[in-house]
Coordinates of C-alpha atoms and ligand atoms in Angstrom, one line a residue:
Chain A
X1376 CA 14.4 -14.3 27.7
X1377 CA 10.8 -14.8 26.4
X1378 CA 9.0 -18.0 26.8
X1379 CA 5.7 -19.2 25.4
X1380 CA 3.8 -21.4 23.0
X1381 CA 3.9 -21.1 19.2
X1382 CA 0.7 -20.3 17.2
X1383 CA 1.5 -21.3 13.7
X1384 CA 0.3 -19.4 10.6
X1385 CA 1.0 -19.9 6.9
X1386 CA 2.5 -17.6 4.2
X1387 CA 1.2 -14.2 3.1
X1388 CA -0.9 -13.3 6.2
X1389 CA -2.2 -9.9 5.3
X1390 CA -3.1 -6.9 7.5
X1391 CA -6.7 -7.6 6.3
X1392 CA -6.4 -11.0 8.0
X1393 CA -4.8 -9.4 11.1
X1394 CA -7.1 -6.4 11.5
X1395 CA -10.0 -6.9 9.0
X1396 CA -11.2 -3.8 7.1
X1397 CA -14.8 -4.4 8.1
X1398 CA -13.8 -3.3 11.6
X1399 CA -12.3 -0.1 10.3
X1400 CA -14.7 1.9 12.5
X1401 CA -13.0 0.4 15.6
X1402 CA -9.6 1.7 14.9
X1403 CA -10.0 4.4 17.6
X1404 CA -11.2 1.7 20.0
X1405 CA -8.3 -0.7 20.0
X1406 CA -9.5 -3.0 22.8
X1407 CA -12.6 -3.7 20.7
X1408 CA -10.6 -4.1 17.5
X1409 CA -8.3 -6.5 19.3
X1410 CA -11.2 -8.9 19.8
X1411 CA -11.2 -9.5 16.0
X1412 CA -7.5 -10.2 15.7
X1413 CA -6.8 -12.8 13.0
X1414 CA -10.4 -14.0 13.3
X1415 CA -10.8 -15.0 9.6
X1416 CA -7.7 -17.2 9.7
X1417 CA -8.0 -18.7 13.2
X1418 CA -11.3 -17.9 15.0
X1419 CA -10.0 -19.3 18.3
X1420 CA -6.8 -17.4 18.4
X1421 CA -7.9 -14.5 20.6
X1422 CA -9.5 -16.8 23.2
X1423 CA -6.5 -19.2 23.3
X1424 CA -3.5 -17.0 23.1
X1425 CA -1.8 -16.4 26.5
X1426 CA 0.6 -13.5 27.4
X1427 CA 4.1 -14.5 26.3
X1428 CA 3.0 -16.7 23.3
X1429 CA 4.4 -16.3 19.9
X1430 CA 3.0 -15.9 16.4
X1431 CA 5.0 -18.1 14.1
X1432 CA 4.4 -17.5 10.4
X1433 CA 5.8 -18.3 7.0
X1434 CA 6.8 -15.8 4.3
X1435 CA 5.6 -12.2 3.9
X1436 CA 3.8 -11.9 7.3
X1437 CA 1.8 -8.6 7.4
X1438 CA 1.6 -7.9 3.7
X1439 CA -0.7 -5.2 2.5
X1440 CA -1.9 -2.0 4.1
X1441 CA 0.1 0.3 6.4
X1442 CA -2.4 0.0 9.2
X1443 CA -0.2 0.0 12.3
X1444 CA -3.3 -1.1 14.3
X1445 CA -2.4 -4.6 13.1
X1446 CA 0.9 -4.6 15.0
X1447 CA -0.7 -2.8 18.0
X1448 CA -3.5 -5.4 18.5
X1449 CA -1.1 -8.3 18.2
X1450 CA 0.9 -6.7 21.1
X1451 CA -2.4 -6.1 23.0
X1452 CA -3.3 -9.8 22.8
X1453 CA -0.1 -10.5 24.7
X1454 CA 2.0 -11.9 21.9
X1455 CA 5.6 -11.4 22.9
X1456 CA 7.2 -11.7 19.4
X1457 CA 6.6 -12.6 15.8
X1458 CA 8.8 -15.3 14.4
X1459 CA 8.6 -15.6 10.6
X1460 CA 10.5 -16.5 7.5
X1461 CA 10.0 -13.0 6.2
X1462 CA 7.9 -10.0 7.1
X1463 CA 6.5 -7.3 4.8
X1464 CA 8.4 -4.0 5.0
X1465 CA 5.8 -1.6 6.5
X1466 CA 4.6 -4.2 9.0
X1467 CA 8.1 -4.8 10.1
X1468 CA 8.7 -1.1 10.8
X1469 CA 5.4 -0.8 12.5
X1470 CA 6.0 -3.8 14.8
X1471 CA 9.4 -2.4 15.9
X1472 CA 7.9 1.1 16.4
X1473 CA 5.2 -0.2 18.7
X1474 CA 7.6 -2.4 20.6
X1475 CA 6.7 -5.8 19.1
X1476 CA 9.9 -7.7 18.4
X1477 CA 10.2 -9.6 15.1
X1478 CA 12.6 -12.5 14.5
X1479 CA 13.4 -13.7 11.0
X1480 CA 14.4 -17.3 10.7
X1481 CA 13.4 -20.6 9.1
X1482 CA 10.1 -21.1 10.9
X1483 CA 9.4 -24.4 9.1
X1484 CA 11.1 -26.2 12.0
X1485 CA 8.5 -24.9 14.5
X1486 CA 5.1 -26.7 14.8
X1487 CA 1.9 -25.3 16.2
X1488 CA 1.9 -25.6 20.0
X1489 CA 5.7 -26.0 20.4
X1490 CA 7.2 -24.3 23.5
X1491 CA 9.7 -21.7 22.4
X1492 CA 12.4 -19.7 24.3
X1493 CA 13.5 -16.5 22.5
X1494 CA 16.6 -14.5 23.3
X1495 CA 16.0 -11.2 21.6
X1496 CA 19.4 -9.7 22.2
X1497 CA 21.2 -12.8 20.9
X1498 CA 18.6 -13.3 18.1
X1499 CA 18.1 -17.0 19.1
X1500 CA 14.9 -19.0 19.0
X1501 CA 15.1 -22.2 20.9
X1502 CA 12.4 -24.8 20.4
X1503 CA 12.1 -26.4 23.8
X1504 CA 9.8 -29.1 22.5
X1505 CA 12.1 -30.4 19.9
X1506 CA 15.4 -29.2 21.2
X1507 CA 16.4 -27.4 18.0
X1508 CA 17.7 -23.8 17.9
X1509 CA 17.3 -21.1 15.2
X1510 CA 19.2 -17.9 14.7
X1511 CA 17.5 -14.7 13.5
X1512 CA 18.9 -12.3 10.9
X1513 CA 20.5 -9.0 12.1
X1514 CA 18.7 -5.7 12.3
X1515 CA 20.1 -2.2 11.5
X1516 CA 21.5 -0.3 14.5
X1517 CA 18.7 2.2 14.5
X1518 CA 16.1 -0.5 14.8
X1519 CA 18.0 -2.1 17.6
X1520 CA 18.0 1.1 19.6
X1521 CA 14.3 1.6 18.9
X1522 CA 13.7 -1.9 20.1
X1523 CA 15.9 -1.2 23.2
X1524 CA 13.8 1.7 24.2
X1525 CA 10.5 -0.2 23.7
X1526 CA 9.4 1.5 20.5
X1527 CA 9.7 4.7 18.6
X1528 CA 7.6 6.9 21.0
X1529 CA 9.8 6.1 24.1
X1530 CA 12.9 6.4 21.8
X1531 CA 11.9 9.9 20.6
X1532 CA 10.9 11.0 24.1
X1533 CA 14.4 10.2 25.3
X1534 CA 16.5 11.3 22.3
X1535 CA 14.2 14.1 20.9
X1536 CA 15.6 13.2 17.5
X1537 CA 17.0 10.3 15.4
X1538 CA 20.2 9.7 17.2
X1539 CA 22.3 7.9 14.6
X1540 CA 25.5 8.9 13.0
Chain B
X5 CA 30.3 4.0 -9.2
X6 CA 27.1 5.5 -10.5
X7 CA 23.8 5.8 -8.6
X8 CA 20.3 4.5 -9.1
X9 CA 17.3 6.9 -8.9
X10 CA 16.7 5.9 -5.2
X11 CA 20.4 6.5 -4.3
X12 CA 20.4 9.9 -6.1
X13 CA 17.2 11.2 -4.5
X14 CA 18.2 9.9 -1.0
X15 CA 21.7 11.4 -1.4
X16 CA 20.3 14.8 -2.2
X17 CA 17.7 14.7 0.7
X18 CA 20.1 13.4 3.3
X19 CA 23.1 15.4 2.3
X20 CA 25.2 12.3 2.2
X21 CA 26.6 9.8 -0.3
X22 CA 23.7 7.4 0.0
X23 CA 24.3 3.9 -1.2
X24 CA 22.1 0.8 -1.1
X25 CA 22.2 -0.7 2.4
X26 CA 23.1 2.6 4.1
X27 CA 20.8 4.1 6.8
X28 CA 20.2 7.8 6.2
X29 CA 18.2 10.5 7.9
X30 CA 16.3 12.2 5.1
X31 CA 14.5 15.5 5.0
X32 CA 10.8 14.8 4.4
X33 CA 9.3 17.1 1.7
X34 CA 5.8 15.9 2.1
X35 CA 4.1 13.9 4.8
X36 CA 0.4 12.8 4.6
X37 CA -2.1 10.7 6.4
X38 CA -5.6 9.4 5.7
X39 CA -8.6 8.9 7.9
X40 CA -7.8 5.3 8.7
X41 CA -4.2 6.1 9.9
X42 CA -4.3 9.7 11.1
X43 CA -6.2 9.3 14.4
X44 CA -3.6 6.9 15.7
X45 CA -0.8 9.1 14.4
X46 CA -2.3 12.1 16.3
X47 CA -2.5 10.1 19.5
X48 CA 1.1 9.0 19.1
X49 CA 2.2 12.6 18.4
X50 CA 0.6 13.7 21.6
X51 CA 2.3 10.8 23.5
X52 CA 5.7 11.7 22.1
X53 CA 5.7 15.0 23.8
X54 CA 6.5 16.7 20.5
X55 CA 3.3 18.4 19.7
X56 CA 4.7 20.3 16.8
X57 CA 4.4 20.3 13.0
X58 CA 7.7 21.1 11.3
X59 CA 6.3 22.2 8.0
X60 CA 2.5 22.6 8.0
X61 CA 2.2 23.6 4.3
X62 CA 3.7 20.2 3.5
X63 CA 1.6 18.1 5.9
X64 CA -1.7 16.9 4.4
X65 CA -4.6 15.1 5.9
X66 CA -7.1 13.2 3.6
X67 CA -10.6 12.1 4.5
X68 CA -11.0 9.6 1.7
X69 CA -11.3 6.0 3.1
X70 CA -14.6 6.4 4.8
X71 CA -15.9 9.4 3.0
X72 CA -18.5 10.7 3.7
X73 CA -18.6 9.1 7.1
X74 CA -20.7 5.9 7.4
X75 CA -20.6 5.5 11.2
X76 CA -20.5 7.8 14.4
X77 CA -17.1 6.3 15.3
X78 CA -15.6 7.4 12.0
X79 CA -17.4 10.7 12.1
X80 CA -15.6 11.3 15.4
X81 CA -12.3 10.3 13.9
X82 CA -12.9 12.9 11.2
X83 CA -13.6 15.6 13.8
X84 CA -10.3 14.8 15.4
X85 CA -8.4 15.1 12.1
X86 CA -10.2 18.4 11.1
X87 CA -9.5 20.0 14.5
X88 CA -5.8 19.1 14.4
X89 CA -5.4 20.4 10.8
X90 CA -7.1 23.7 11.6
X91 CA -5.2 24.2 14.9
X92 CA -1.8 23.4 13.3
X93 CA -2.3 25.1 10.0
X94 CA -1.8 21.7 8.2
X95 CA -3.6 21.0 4.9
X96 CA -6.9 19.2 4.8
X97 CA -8.6 17.5 1.9
X98 CA -12.0 16.7 3.3
X99 CA -14.8 14.5 1.9
X100 CA -15.4 14.8 -1.8
X101 CA -11.9 15.8 -2.7
X102 CA -10.7 12.3 -3.5
X103 CA -8.1 9.6 -2.8
X104 CA -4.9 10.7 -1.1
X105 CA -2.5 9.3 -3.8
X106 CA -4.4 10.9 -6.6
X107 CA -4.4 14.3 -5.0
X108 CA -0.8 14.0 -4.0
X109 CA 0.2 13.6 -7.7
X110 CA -2.3 16.2 -8.9
X111 CA -1.3 18.9 -6.4
X112 CA 1.8 18.1 -4.2
X113 CA 4.5 15.7 -5.4
X114 CA 7.5 16.9 -7.3
X115 CA 10.7 15.3 -8.7
X116 CA 13.5 14.7 -6.2
X117 CA 11.3 14.8 -3.1
X118 CA 11.1 12.4 -0.3
X119 CA 7.4 11.7 0.4
X120 CA 6.2 9.7 3.4
X121 CA 2.5 8.7 3.6
X122 CA 0.7 6.7 6.2
X123 CA -0.8 4.5 3.5
X124 CA 0.9 1.7 1.6
X125 CA 0.2 3.0 -1.9
X126 CA 2.2 6.2 -1.3
X127 CA 4.6 4.6 -3.8
X128 CA 2.3 6.0 -6.5
X129 CA 4.2 9.4 -6.5
X130 CA 7.4 7.6 -7.5
X131 CA 6.1 8.0 -11.1
X132 CA 7.0 11.7 -10.7
X133 CA 10.7 10.9 -9.8
X134 CA 10.0 11.2 -6.1
X135 CA 11.2 8.7 -3.4
X136 CA 7.7 8.0 -2.1
X137 CA 7.0 5.3 0.4
X138 CA 4.3 4.1 2.8
X139 CA 4.8 3.9 6.6
X140 CA 2.7 3.4 9.7
X141 CA 1.1 6.0 11.8
X142 CA 3.9 6.4 14.3
X143 CA 6.6 6.9 11.7
X144 CA 4.6 9.5 9.9
X145 CA 3.7 11.2 13.2
X146 CA 7.4 11.6 14.0
X147 CA 8.1 12.7 10.4
X148 CA 5.5 15.5 10.8
X149 CA 7.0 16.7 14.1
X150 CA 10.7 16.5 13.0
X151 CA 10.4 17.1 9.3
X152 CA 12.7 14.1 8.7
X153 CA 12.8 10.3 8.9
X154 CA 15.3 7.4 8.9
X155 CA 15.4 5.3 5.8
X156 CA 17.5 2.3 4.7
X157 CA 18.6 3.0 1.1
X158 CA 17.1 0.2 -0.9
X159 CA 18.8 -2.0 -3.5
X160 CA 17.0 -1.5 -6.9
X161 CA 15.6 -3.8 -9.5
X162 CA 15.7 -2.4 -13.0
X163 CA 12.5 -3.1 -15.0
X164 CA 13.2 -2.6 -18.7
X165 CA 10.0 -2.4 -20.7
X166 CA 10.0 -2.5 -24.5
X167 CA 7.4 -3.1 -27.3
X168 CA 4.0 -1.7 -28.0
X169 CA 0.8 -2.6 -26.2
X170 CA -1.8 -4.4 -28.4
X171 CA -5.2 -2.8 -28.5
X172 CA -7.1 -3.6 -25.3
X173 CA -4.0 -4.1 -23.3
X174 CA -2.9 -1.6 -20.7
X175 CA -0.4 -0.7 -18.0
X176 CA -2.6 -2.5 -15.5
X177 CA -2.1 -5.7 -17.4
X178 CA 1.7 -5.1 -17.5
X179 CA 1.6 -4.5 -13.7
X180 CA -0.3 -7.7 -13.0
X181 CA 2.0 -9.6 -15.3
X182 CA 5.1 -8.1 -13.6
X183 CA 3.8 -9.0 -10.1
X184 CA 3.0 -12.5 -11.4
X185 CA 6.7 -12.8 -12.3
X186 CA 8.2 -11.2 -9.2
X187 CA 5.7 -12.6 -6.6
X188 CA 3.9 -10.9 -3.8
X189 CA 7.1 -10.6 -1.7
X190 CA 9.8 -10.9 -4.5
X191 CA 10.7 -7.2 -4.2
X192 CA 10.4 -6.8 -0.4
X193 CA 12.6 -3.8 0.7
X194 CA 13.7 -3.1 -2.9
X195 CA 13.0 -0.2 -5.2
X196 CA 11.7 -1.0 -8.7
X197 CA 13.1 1.4 -11.2
X198 CA 11.2 1.5 -14.5
X199 CA 12.9 2.3 -17.9
X200 CA 13.0 1.4 -21.5
X201 CA 11.3 2.6 -24.7
X202 CA 7.8 1.7 -23.7
X203 CA 8.2 3.7 -20.4
X204 CA 9.7 6.6 -22.3
X205 CA 6.5 6.9 -24.3
X206 CA 4.0 6.2 -21.5
X207 CA 1.6 8.8 -20.3
X208 CA 1.7 9.8 -16.6
X209 CA -1.6 8.0 -15.8
X210 CA -0.2 4.7 -16.9
X211 CA 3.1 5.4 -15.0
X212 CA 1.0 6.1 -11.8
X213 CA -0.7 2.7 -12.2
X214 CA 2.7 0.9 -12.5
X215 CA 4.2 2.8 -9.5
X216 CA 1.0 2.3 -7.4
X217 CA 1.2 -1.5 -7.8
X218 CA 4.9 -1.9 -6.9
X219 CA 4.0 -2.3 -3.2
X220 CA 2.1 -5.5 -4.2
X221 CA 5.4 -7.1 -5.0
X222 CA 6.6 -5.9 -1.6
X223 CA 8.6 -3.0 -2.9
X224 CA 9.6 0.1 -0.9
X225 CA 9.4 2.4 -3.9
X226 CA 8.6 2.3 -7.6
X227 CA 10.6 5.1 -9.3
X228 CA 10.6 6.6 -12.8
X229 CA 13.1 9.1 -14.4
X230 CA 11.6 12.5 -15.0
X231 CA 11.4 13.6 -18.7
X232 CA 9.3 15.7 -21.0
X233 CA 6.2 13.8 -20.2
X234 CA 6.8 14.5 -16.5
X235 CA 7.5 18.2 -17.3
X236 CA 4.3 18.6 -19.3
X237 CA 2.2 16.9 -16.5
X238 CA 3.6 19.3 -13.9
X239 CA 3.0 22.3 -16.3
X240 CA -0.6 21.2 -16.8
X241 CA -0.9 21.0 -13.0
X242 CA 0.6 24.5 -12.6
X243 CA 3.9 23.4 -11.1
X244 CA 6.1 23.5 -14.2
X245 CA 8.7 25.5 -12.2
X246 CA 9.2 22.6 -9.9
X247 CA 10.3 20.2 -12.6
X248 CA 13.8 18.8 -12.1
X249 CA 15.5 16.2 -14.3
X250 CA 16.4 12.9 -12.6
X251 CA 18.0 9.9 -14.4
X252 CA 20.0 7.1 -13.0
X253 CA 23.7 7.0 -13.8
X254 CA 24.5 4.7 -16.7
X255 CA 26.8 2.7 -14.5
X256 CA 24.4 2.4 -11.5
X257 CA 24.3 -1.0 -9.9
X258 CA 21.1 -3.1 -9.9
X259 CA 20.4 -6.2 -7.9
X260 CA 18.4 -7.6 -10.8
X261 CA 17.2 -6.7 -14.2
X262 CA 13.8 -7.7 -15.4
X263 CA 13.1 -7.3 -19.1
X264 CA 9.5 -7.3 -20.5
X265 CA 8.4 -7.0 -24.1
X266 CA 4.7 -5.9 -23.9
X267 CA 4.0 -6.8 -27.5
X268 CA 2.8 -10.3 -26.6
X269 CA 0.9 -9.3 -23.4
X270 CA -2.8 -10.0 -23.1
X271 CA -5.4 -8.7 -20.7
X272 CA -4.6 -10.2 -17.3
X273 CA -6.6 -10.9 -14.2
X274 CA -5.5 -11.6 -10.6
X275 CA -7.6 -14.3 -9.1
X276 CA -8.6 -14.6 -5.4
X277 CA -7.0 -14.2 -2.9
X278 CA -3.5 -13.1 -4.1
X279 CA -2.4 -10.4 -6.4
X280 CA 0.3 -12.7 -7.8
X281 CA -2.2 -15.4 -8.7
X282 CA -2.4 -14.1 -12.3
X283 CA -4.3 -15.6 -15.3
X284 CA -5.4 -14.4 -18.7
X285 CA -8.9 -12.8 -18.9
X286 CA -9.7 -15.0 -21.9
X287 CA -9.0 -18.2 -19.9
X288 CA -11.5 -17.1 -17.2
X289 CA -14.4 -16.8 -19.6
X290 CA -17.6 -18.1 -18.0
X291 CA -16.6 -17.0 -14.4
X292 CA -19.8 -15.1 -13.3
X293 CA -19.3 -11.8 -11.6
X294 CA -21.9 -10.1 -9.4
X295 CA -20.2 -6.7 -9.0
X296 CA -17.7 -4.7 -11.0
X297 CA -15.9 -1.8 -9.4
X298 CA -14.0 0.8 -11.5
X299 CA -12.0 3.3 -9.5
X300 CA -9.3 3.5 -6.8
X301 CA -5.8 5.0 -6.6
X302 CA -4.7 2.4 -9.2
X303 CA -7.3 3.0 -12.0
X304 CA -9.6 5.9 -11.1
X305 CA -8.0 8.6 -13.3
X306 CA -9.6 10.4 -16.2
X307 CA -7.7 8.1 -18.7
X308 CA -9.3 5.1 -16.9
X309 CA -12.8 6.7 -17.0
X310 CA -12.2 7.3 -20.8
X311 CA -11.4 3.7 -21.4
X312 CA -14.4 2.5 -19.5
X313 CA -16.7 5.1 -21.1
X314 CA -15.7 4.1 -24.6
X315 CA -16.6 0.5 -23.9
X316 CA -19.8 1.3 -22.0
X317 CA -21.2 4.0 -24.2
X318 CA -24.5 2.8 -25.8
X319 CA -24.3 -0.5 -23.9
X320 CA -25.9 -1.7 -20.7
X321 CA -24.4 -3.5 -17.7
X322 CA -25.5 -7.2 -17.5
X323 CA -28.8 -7.4 -15.5
X324 CA -27.2 -9.5 -12.8
X325 CA -24.0 -7.6 -12.5
X326 CA -23.8 -4.4 -10.5
X327 CA -21.5 -1.7 -11.8
X328 CA -19.9 0.8 -9.4
X329 CA -17.7 3.6 -10.6
X330 CA -15.8 6.0 -8.3
X331 CA -13.6 8.7 -9.9
X332 CA -10.4 9.1 -7.9
X333 CA -10.7 12.8 -7.3
X334 CA -13.0 15.9 -7.7
X335 CA -10.8 17.0 -10.6
X336 CA -11.3 13.6 -12.3
X337 CA -15.0 13.6 -11.7
X338 CA -15.4 17.1 -13.1
X339 CA -13.4 16.3 -16.2
X340 CA -15.3 13.0 -16.7
X341 CA -18.5 15.0 -16.4
X342 CA -17.4 17.5 -18.9
X343 CA -16.3 14.8 -21.3
X344 CA -19.8 13.1 -21.0
X345 CA -18.4 9.9 -19.5
X346 CA -20.6 10.2 -16.4
X347 CA -23.7 10.3 -18.6
X348 CA -22.4 7.2 -20.4
X349 CA -21.9 5.4 -17.1
X350 CA -25.4 6.3 -15.8
X351 CA -27.0 5.3 -19.1
X352 CA -25.2 2.0 -18.9
X353 CA -26.7 1.3 -15.5
X354 CA -23.7 2.2 -13.3
X355 CA -23.9 3.6 -9.8
X356 CA -21.5 6.5 -9.6
X357 CA -19.9 7.2 -6.2
X358 CA -18.3 10.4 -4.9
X359 CA -14.5 10.6 -5.3
X360 CA -12.8 8.5 -2.6
X361 CA -11.8 4.9 -1.9
X362 CA -15.3 3.7 -2.2
X363 CA -15.7 -0.1 -1.7
X364 CA -11.9 -0.8 -2.1
X365 CA -11.2 -1.2 1.6
X366 CA -14.4 -2.8 2.8
X367 CA -15.9 -0.1 4.9
X368 CA -19.0 0.9 2.9
X369 CA -20.4 1.6 -0.5
X370 CA -20.3 -1.9 -2.1
X371 CA -19.5 -4.6 0.5
X372 CA -20.1 -8.0 -1.1
X373 CA -22.4 -10.7 0.0
X374 CA -21.3 -14.3 1.0
X375 CA -20.0 -16.1 -2.1
X376 CA -20.2 -13.1 -4.3
X377 CA -17.5 -12.3 -6.8
X378 CA -16.3 -8.8 -7.7
X379 CA -14.0 -7.8 -10.5
X380 CA -12.2 -4.6 -9.4
X381 CA -9.7 -2.3 -10.9
X382 CA -8.0 -2.0 -7.4
X383 CA -4.6 -3.2 -6.4
X384 CA -5.3 -6.0 -3.9
X385 CA -7.7 -8.9 -3.6
X386 CA -6.8 -10.3 -0.2
X387 CA -9.5 -12.3 1.5
X388 CA -11.8 -9.9 3.3
X389 CA -10.4 -6.9 1.6
X390 CA -13.8 -5.6 0.4
X391 CA -15.4 -6.2 3.8
X392 CA -16.5 -9.9 3.6
X393 CA -14.1 -12.8 4.0
X394 CA -16.7 -15.0 2.3
X395 CA -16.4 -13.1 -1.0
X396 CA -14.0 -13.3 -3.9
X397 CA -12.1 -10.5 -5.6
X398 CA -10.6 -10.5 -9.1
X399 CA -8.4 -7.6 -10.3
X400 CA -8.1 -6.3 -13.9
X401 CA -7.8 -3.2 -16.1
X402 CA -10.7 -0.7 -16.6
X403 CA -11.3 -2.2 -20.0
X404 CA -11.5 -5.7 -18.6
X405 CA -13.8 -4.4 -15.9
X406 CA -16.1 -2.6 -18.3
X407 CA -16.3 -5.7 -20.6
X408 CA -17.0 -7.9 -17.6
X409 CA -19.8 -5.6 -16.5
X410 CA -21.5 -5.8 -19.9
X411 CA -21.1 -9.6 -20.3
X412 CA -21.8 -10.5 -16.6
X413 CA -18.8 -12.8 -16.6
X414 CA -15.0 -12.3 -16.8
X415 CA -14.4 -11.1 -20.4
X416 CA -11.4 -10.3 -22.4
X417 CA -12.1 -6.6 -23.5
X418 CA -10.9 -7.3 -27.0
X419 CA -14.1 -9.2 -27.6
X420 CA -16.0 -6.0 -27.3
X421 CA -13.7 -3.6 -29.1
Ligands
SF4_2066 S1 -8.3 3.4 -3.2 FE1 -8.0 1.5 -2.1 S2 -5.8 1.1 -2.2 FE2 -6.1 3.2 -2.8 S3 -5.8 4.4 -1.0 FE3 -8.0 4.0 -1.1 S4 -8.3 2.1 0.1 FE4 -6.1 2.3 -0.4

C-alpha cells in the first residue's frame, strides 16, 4: 500500500515539460537533471514533493519524445506512482521499465493536495481526503511481471529472457 | 478473418497468429539509438548483466541530436557511444551523417521488418511497410542484447485518402489536418494504416512525412502497403532485392476508418503549444515570425529542399526573420548542393546547418529568445521544445515556411507561387 499527497497536473504534459530539452546535456547526470523536473509547469514541485507522493494528471501524460530520463527523474524525486486518465504509449512502457507504477483512472475526482492510498496489486486508488475510491484499468501479464520484479532490468537479470507464453 | 498490415508483419516476425490485442515476442530486425537515448541504454545494458549484442550489423548508433557536440558533457556521451560501437562491432553514424530516421529509411529499413528505435519518430520507417516503433532506452538496450522484444499487437485505424492536392498543398498539410481530426492522443496504442488512391500515387518522401507524424496522434505505428513506388525507392537505394510485397487482407478488421479527400485541403499550421491546435495559414496572416526553420526528420528531405528552393530562388528572407535550413542527411545535403538549392538558400539569406536535428530539440543551433516565434517544419511544438519555454512554435510545410521567411509573417504559400 502506497500513501502520499496528490500533486495535480493537467492534460498533455509532455516529456519536454517533465525533462526539458534545454537540459539535454544533463542526461548523463540524472541527479542534476532531476532538479529541473516539471519546472516549467510547476516551479515549486521539486522542492515540495515528498517521498511517497503521487503525480495525478489528466489525459495523455508523458506525450512526446521517448526520453526515458523523464520517468527516471520522476522516480528519483520520490514519486511513488502516476495516476492519470491516460498515459502516452512510450512513457507508459518507460515508467514500467524503470519501476514507476502507473494507474489509469478518472483522475478528475482527485484534487491537488488530497491524501491518497494506492493498492497497486488491486489497482485501487483511495482518496482518503474525500473518501471516494477509484479502480485502475488492467495491464497485460508481461507488464505485471515486470512491475513485480521492480522494472525491466531486474526482470531480465532474473529471467534472462522474456518469459511469457 | 483477414489481417491488417500490423498483424501481418507481427505474425511473420513472431511466428504466431498475431491478432490485435495479443502480446507477442517479435524478432527485432533493426534496433537503433541516438545520442540523447544511447548513453542511458548502454548503462542499462551493463546493469542487466547481458553485455552482448545479438546482431551488431543491425544495431545502429546515431550522433544526430547534439551534433557536432555543443558541450563537454555531450562530447563525453559521444565518446561513450563511439567506444561501445567500435568494441561491439555495431554500426555508427557519427556527426555530419544526419538524422537517424532519415538514414534508417535511406540505408537500413525494409518491408516486413520489425524496427525498434530509442526515439519516438521511429514510426517514419512504417512508410516502407515495416512495423517501426519508438521505445525508451531500456527496452532498446534489451532488444539489442536479445535480438527480440515484446509487443502488444495494436488495433488499426484505416486512413483512406483520395483526391488531388491543390498547388501549394502537401503531405505535411494533410498530416496536420489529420492530427487535428484525431487529436494528440486519439490514436494512442493504435496503428494508423494509410491507403487510398492519393496514397497509391504518393512519392516516398511524402509517405515518410505522413508516417513520421503519426506519433503526434499517439500512434504506435504508421504503416503503408509496399508497391511499385516502394520498390523503386529501394532499388534507387541499392536494396531492390529486399523488396517484399505487403498488403492488408481485404477483410481485415479496423477499429475505425477515417476518410479524407485532399482536394479541398489548404495549407495548415499548428499553433502553439499543441500539434492538434490546427489553423489555416491564410487565417494567421499578420502573425510576425522571428525565425523560420526548415529541416528535421519530418521535412528535411531533398523533395522538401526543392520546394523551399523553388520559392526562395531569387528572393530574400525578410530582414527581421532569420532563416535556418538543415538538410536531414549527408545524402540530402549533397544532392541539394548538386541541384543548386544550397546556393539559392544562401543567396536568400539563409543559414545552412550541417545535417542533423539542428534546433528541433532545443539543445543548440537556433534556440529562441523570450517571446520569439518560430515557424518550423518539425513535428512538435510543445512549450519549451526548442529550448525556451518563453517562446512560441508554429508548424507548417516547407512551402509555408519558405513563404513565411520571405514575408516575415505567417503566409499561405499560394500567395507567392
Ligand atoms: S529532427 Fe527533431 S523530431 Fe526528428 S529525430 Fe531529430 S530531434 Fe527528433
